[in-house]
Short mmCIF file of C-alpha atoms in Angstrom, two decimals:
data_model
loop_
_atom_site.label_atom_id
_atom_site.label_comp_id
_atom_site.label_asym_id
_atom_site.label_seq_id
_atom_site.Cartn_x
_atom_site.Cartn_y
_atom_site.Cartn_z
CA GLY A 893 11.91 -9.12 8.46
CA GLU A 894 12.79 -6.28 6.15
CA ASP A 895 12.56 -2.69 7.35
CA VAL A 896 11.68 0.37 5.30
CA GLU A 897 12.35 3.75 6.89
CA GLN A 898 11.11 7.17 5.85
CA SER A 899 11.12 10.58 7.44
CA LEU A 900 7.64 11.60 8.58
CA PHE A 901 7.29 15.12 7.19
CA LEU A 902 8.55 17.31 4.36
CA SER A 903 7.51 20.90 3.72
CA VAL A 904 8.32 22.72 0.45
CA ARG A 905 7.25 25.83 -1.46
CA GLU A 906 5.21 25.56 -4.60
CA GLY A 907 7.49 25.44 -7.63
CA ASP A 908 10.45 23.99 -5.73
CA SER A 909 11.64 20.40 -6.03
CA SER A 910 10.73 17.88 -3.35
CA VAL A 911 12.96 14.97 -2.43
CA ILE A 912 11.48 12.17 -0.36
CA ASN A 913 13.94 9.65 1.00
CA CYS A 914 13.65 6.01 1.97
CA THR A 915 16.04 3.36 3.23
CA TYR A 916 15.47 -0.37 3.02
CA THR A 917 17.27 -3.40 4.35
CA ASP A 918 16.68 -6.27 1.94
CA SER A 919 19.80 -7.14 -0.02
CA SER A 920 18.33 -9.50 -2.62
CA SER A 921 16.75 -8.78 -5.95
CA THR A 922 13.79 -6.68 -5.14
CA TYR A 923 11.26 -4.24 -6.53
CA LEU A 924 10.96 -0.84 -4.91
CA TYR A 925 7.75 1.16 -5.19
CA TRP A 926 6.49 4.67 -4.54
CA TYR A 927 2.85 5.26 -3.71
CA LYS A 928 0.85 8.45 -3.07
CA GLN A 929 -2.13 8.62 -0.72
CA GLU A 930 -4.47 11.59 -0.70
CA PRO A 931 -7.01 12.12 2.12
CA GLY A 932 -9.85 9.63 2.03
CA ALA A 933 -8.30 7.61 -0.77
CA GLY A 934 -6.29 4.47 -1.23
CA LEU A 935 -2.66 4.25 -2.31
CA GLN A 936 -1.94 5.28 -5.88
CA LEU A 937 1.05 3.62 -7.54
CA LEU A 938 3.36 6.38 -8.81
CA THR A 939 6.36 4.48 -10.09
CA TYR A 940 8.62 1.54 -9.34
CA ILE A 941 12.16 0.42 -9.98
CA PHE A 942 13.98 -2.90 -9.92
CA SER A 943 17.03 -3.16 -7.73
CA ASN A 944 19.41 -3.59 -10.69
CA MET A 945 18.53 -0.09 -11.94
CA ASP A 946 20.01 3.21 -10.78
CA MET A 947 17.43 5.68 -11.94
CA LYS A 948 14.01 5.99 -13.50
CA GLN A 949 12.34 9.15 -14.78
CA ASP A 950 8.67 9.65 -15.50
CA GLN A 951 7.60 13.23 -16.30
CA ARG A 952 8.07 15.24 -13.07
CA LEU A 953 9.11 12.17 -11.07
CA THR A 954 12.67 10.88 -10.76
CA VAL A 955 13.56 7.82 -8.73
CA LEU A 956 17.18 7.35 -7.69
CA LEU A 957 18.51 4.13 -6.20
CA ASN A 958 21.78 3.83 -4.31
CA LYS A 959 22.19 0.08 -3.93
CA LYS A 960 25.33 0.30 -1.83
CA ASP A 961 23.59 2.42 0.83
CA LYS A 962 20.16 0.83 0.23
CA HIS A 963 18.78 4.32 -0.25
CA LEU A 964 15.87 5.22 -2.50
CA SER A 965 14.65 8.71 -3.27
CA LEU A 966 11.71 10.23 -5.10
CA ARG A 967 12.23 13.67 -6.59
CA ILE A 968 9.18 15.69 -7.64
CA ALA A 969 10.09 18.60 -9.89
CA ASP A 970 8.07 21.84 -9.86
CA THR A 971 6.03 20.72 -6.86
CA GLN A 972 2.38 21.82 -6.93
CA THR A 973 -0.20 22.11 -4.14
CA GLY A 974 -1.91 19.08 -5.64
CA ASP A 975 1.18 17.06 -4.77
CA SER A 976 0.39 17.47 -1.06
CA ALA A 977 -0.21 13.93 0.17
CA ILE A 978 1.42 11.06 2.04
CA TYR A 979 4.09 9.22 0.05
CA PHE A 980 4.89 5.59 0.82
CA CYS A 981 7.99 3.70 -0.10
CA ALA A 982 7.67 -0.11 -0.35
CA GLU A 983 9.87 -3.03 -1.25
CA ARG A 984 9.06 -6.55 -2.31
CA GLU A 985 11.35 -9.50 -2.91
CA GLY A 986 9.75 -12.17 -5.04
CA SER A 987 6.61 -13.58 -3.50
CA TYR A 988 7.38 -12.35 0.00
CA ILE A 989 5.01 -9.94 1.68
CA PRO A 990 5.73 -6.33 0.63
CA THR A 991 7.13 -4.06 3.32
CA PHE A 992 5.84 -0.49 3.47
CA GLY A 993 7.37 2.52 5.17
CA ARG A 994 5.29 4.63 7.56
CA GLY A 995 4.84 7.31 4.91
CA THR A 996 6.14 10.87 4.44
CA SER A 997 3.61 13.70 4.64
CA LEU A 998 4.46 16.24 1.94
CA ILE A 999 3.08 19.73 2.59
CA VAL A 1000 3.32 22.20 -0.26
CA HIS A 1001 3.04 25.89 0.64
CA PRO A 1002 1.80 28.41 -1.94
CA LYS B 1047 -10.02 -0.22 -17.35
CA ALA B 1048 -11.83 0.01 -14.03
CA GLY B 1049 -9.70 0.14 -10.92
CA VAL B 1050 -9.99 -1.88 -7.74
CA THR B 1051 -13.47 -1.51 -6.29
CA GLN B 1052 -14.17 -1.88 -2.60
CA THR B 1053 -17.59 -1.94 -1.01
CA PRO B 1054 -18.93 -0.51 1.12
CA ARG B 1055 -16.94 2.73 1.49
CA TYR B 1056 -18.05 3.31 5.06
CA LEU B 1057 -19.32 1.03 7.79
CA ILE B 1058 -20.33 1.61 11.39
CA LYS B 1059 -20.65 -1.44 13.60
CA THR B 1060 -20.87 -2.11 17.33
CA ARG B 1061 -18.56 -4.25 19.40
CA GLY B 1062 -19.23 -7.95 19.10
CA GLN B 1063 -20.77 -7.74 15.65
CA GLN B 1064 -19.22 -9.17 12.53
CA VAL B 1065 -18.56 -7.53 9.18
CA THR B 1066 -17.82 -8.58 5.60
CA LEU B 1067 -15.91 -6.36 3.20
CA SER B 1068 -15.80 -6.90 -0.53
CA CYS B 1069 -13.15 -6.28 -3.16
CA SER B 1070 -13.32 -6.53 -6.96
CA PRO B 1071 -9.84 -6.54 -8.52
CA ILE B 1072 -8.79 -4.96 -11.79
CA SER B 1073 -9.91 -7.14 -14.67
CA GLY B 1074 -7.27 -9.77 -15.37
CA HIS B 1075 -5.61 -9.46 -11.98
CA ARG B 1076 -5.50 -12.75 -10.13
CA SER B 1077 -3.86 -11.78 -6.87
CA VAL B 1078 -5.65 -9.88 -4.11
CA SER B 1079 -4.13 -8.59 -0.88
CA TRP B 1080 -5.73 -6.96 2.15
CA TYR B 1081 -4.22 -4.35 4.44
CA GLN B 1082 -5.34 -2.58 7.59
CA GLN B 1083 -4.32 1.06 7.89
CA THR B 1084 -4.42 2.95 11.18
CA PRO B 1085 -2.68 6.18 12.24
CA GLY B 1086 -0.76 4.38 14.97
CA GLN B 1087 0.33 1.21 13.17
CA GLY B 1088 0.55 2.34 9.57
CA LEU B 1089 -0.11 -0.30 6.90
CA GLN B 1090 -0.42 -3.80 8.29
CA PHE B 1091 -0.62 -6.80 5.96
CA LEU B 1092 -3.59 -9.09 6.52
CA PHE B 1093 -3.52 -11.72 3.77
CA GLU B 1094 -2.85 -12.40 0.11
CA TYR B 1095 -4.84 -14.66 -2.19
CA PHE B 1096 -3.96 -16.06 -5.57
CA SER B 1097 -6.09 -18.50 -7.53
CA GLU B 1098 -8.49 -18.89 -4.60
CA THR B 1099 -5.68 -19.96 -2.25
CA GLN B 1100 -4.28 -17.97 0.63
CA ARG B 1101 -0.58 -17.53 -0.16
CA ASN B 1102 0.56 -15.26 2.65
CA LYS B 1103 -0.91 -14.33 6.01
CA GLY B 1104 -0.09 -11.48 8.35
CA ASN B 1105 0.02 -11.47 12.10
CA PHE B 1106 -3.66 -10.97 12.90
CA PRO B 1107 -5.95 -13.02 15.15
CA GLY B 1108 -8.23 -15.71 13.75
CA ARG B 1109 -11.18 -13.28 13.91
CA PHE B 1110 -9.85 -11.94 10.62
CA SER B 1111 -10.49 -14.23 7.68
CA GLY B 1112 -10.80 -13.96 3.95
CA ARG B 1113 -11.47 -15.81 0.78
CA GLN B 1114 -11.15 -15.45 -2.95
CA PHE B 1115 -13.64 -16.59 -5.52
CA SER B 1116 -13.05 -18.13 -8.94
CA ASN B 1117 -13.57 -14.72 -10.61
CA SER B 1118 -10.75 -13.33 -8.39
CA ARG B 1119 -13.15 -11.22 -6.32
CA SER B 1120 -12.33 -11.36 -2.63
CA GLU B 1121 -14.03 -10.85 0.69
CA MET B 1122 -12.67 -10.41 4.17
CA ASN B 1123 -14.58 -11.04 7.33
CA VAL B 1124 -13.99 -9.79 10.84
CA SER B 1125 -15.95 -11.48 13.62
CA THR B 1126 -16.53 -10.35 17.20
CA LEU B 1127 -15.51 -6.78 16.41
CA GLU B 1128 -13.40 -4.84 18.88
CA LEU B 1129 -12.92 -1.07 19.16
CA GLY B 1130 -9.34 -1.50 17.96
CA ASP B 1131 -10.57 -2.90 14.65
CA SER B 1132 -11.60 0.61 13.61
CA ALA B 1133 -9.43 1.32 10.59
CA LEU B 1134 -9.25 1.83 6.86
CA TYR B 1135 -9.20 -1.59 5.18
CA LEU B 1136 -7.45 -1.54 1.84
CA CYS B 1137 -7.60 -4.13 -0.88
CA ALA B 1138 -4.96 -4.32 -3.59
CA SER B 1139 -4.79 -6.42 -6.71
CA SER B 1140 -1.91 -7.42 -8.96
CA LEU B 1141 -1.50 -9.41 -12.15
CA ALA B 1142 0.21 -12.28 -10.40
CA GLN B 1143 1.73 -13.08 -7.07
CA GLY B 1144 5.18 -11.69 -6.51
CA SER B 1145 6.80 -8.74 -8.16
CA SER B 1146 3.79 -7.34 -10.01
CA PRO B 1147 2.96 -3.95 -8.47
CA LEU B 1148 -0.06 -3.68 -6.19
CA HIS B 1149 -2.96 -1.48 -7.26
CA PHE B 1150 -5.08 -0.30 -4.36
CA GLY B 1151 -8.76 0.46 -4.01
CA ASN B 1152 -10.04 3.45 -2.03
CA GLY B 1153 -10.70 1.31 1.00
CA THR B 1154 -13.52 0.65 3.42
CA ARG B 1155 -13.58 2.87 6.49
CA LEU B 1156 -14.76 0.72 9.40
CA THR B 1157 -15.77 2.37 12.66
CA VAL B 1158 -16.52 0.16 15.66
CA THR B 1159 -18.45 1.79 18.51
#
């Protein structure tokens, strides 16, 4: 099956940019998603991109897709303490079961 | 529009008991998926339902079952509970099966003692 890999931790200072990285293995047409999970809550959909796109921007969030390297990144500009959470990358091809990464814990220091 | 609603939020059960968890999808969403989340295993897919039919199934024992009703609401059942079933159970809904993004509820925290 497909594999989605993420680094486990990222620590940044408040006001800096955060970049969370993800690699995936599926080579077909696929949707790629970013979710945020705060303590005690479910996964909140942040943004998603189709595999024929290179970039998507939504306010402080920028998603970059490198199809050749199968590398996806989520950039959070002007990171705030409220951005501290676990961020999940996921991919889904058609009606196949989505594959989620293990999540990256983002810690924002004041 | 109301989000995905899961009930109850917390459950404590003892080994050998059974449990039923409920999920109400976002209005208009016809697909419902269930996931188990644990610190050790991450997010594990349980099953996906669309139009009252199970479309995909994860690698869980037969003690885990589910169903979807005509109003798209879904329930999952776990029988003969084991300590290892302690987890956060997440339900997600989407407009249709396939590429529509999943929208998750806040989960049911199940503790088995």
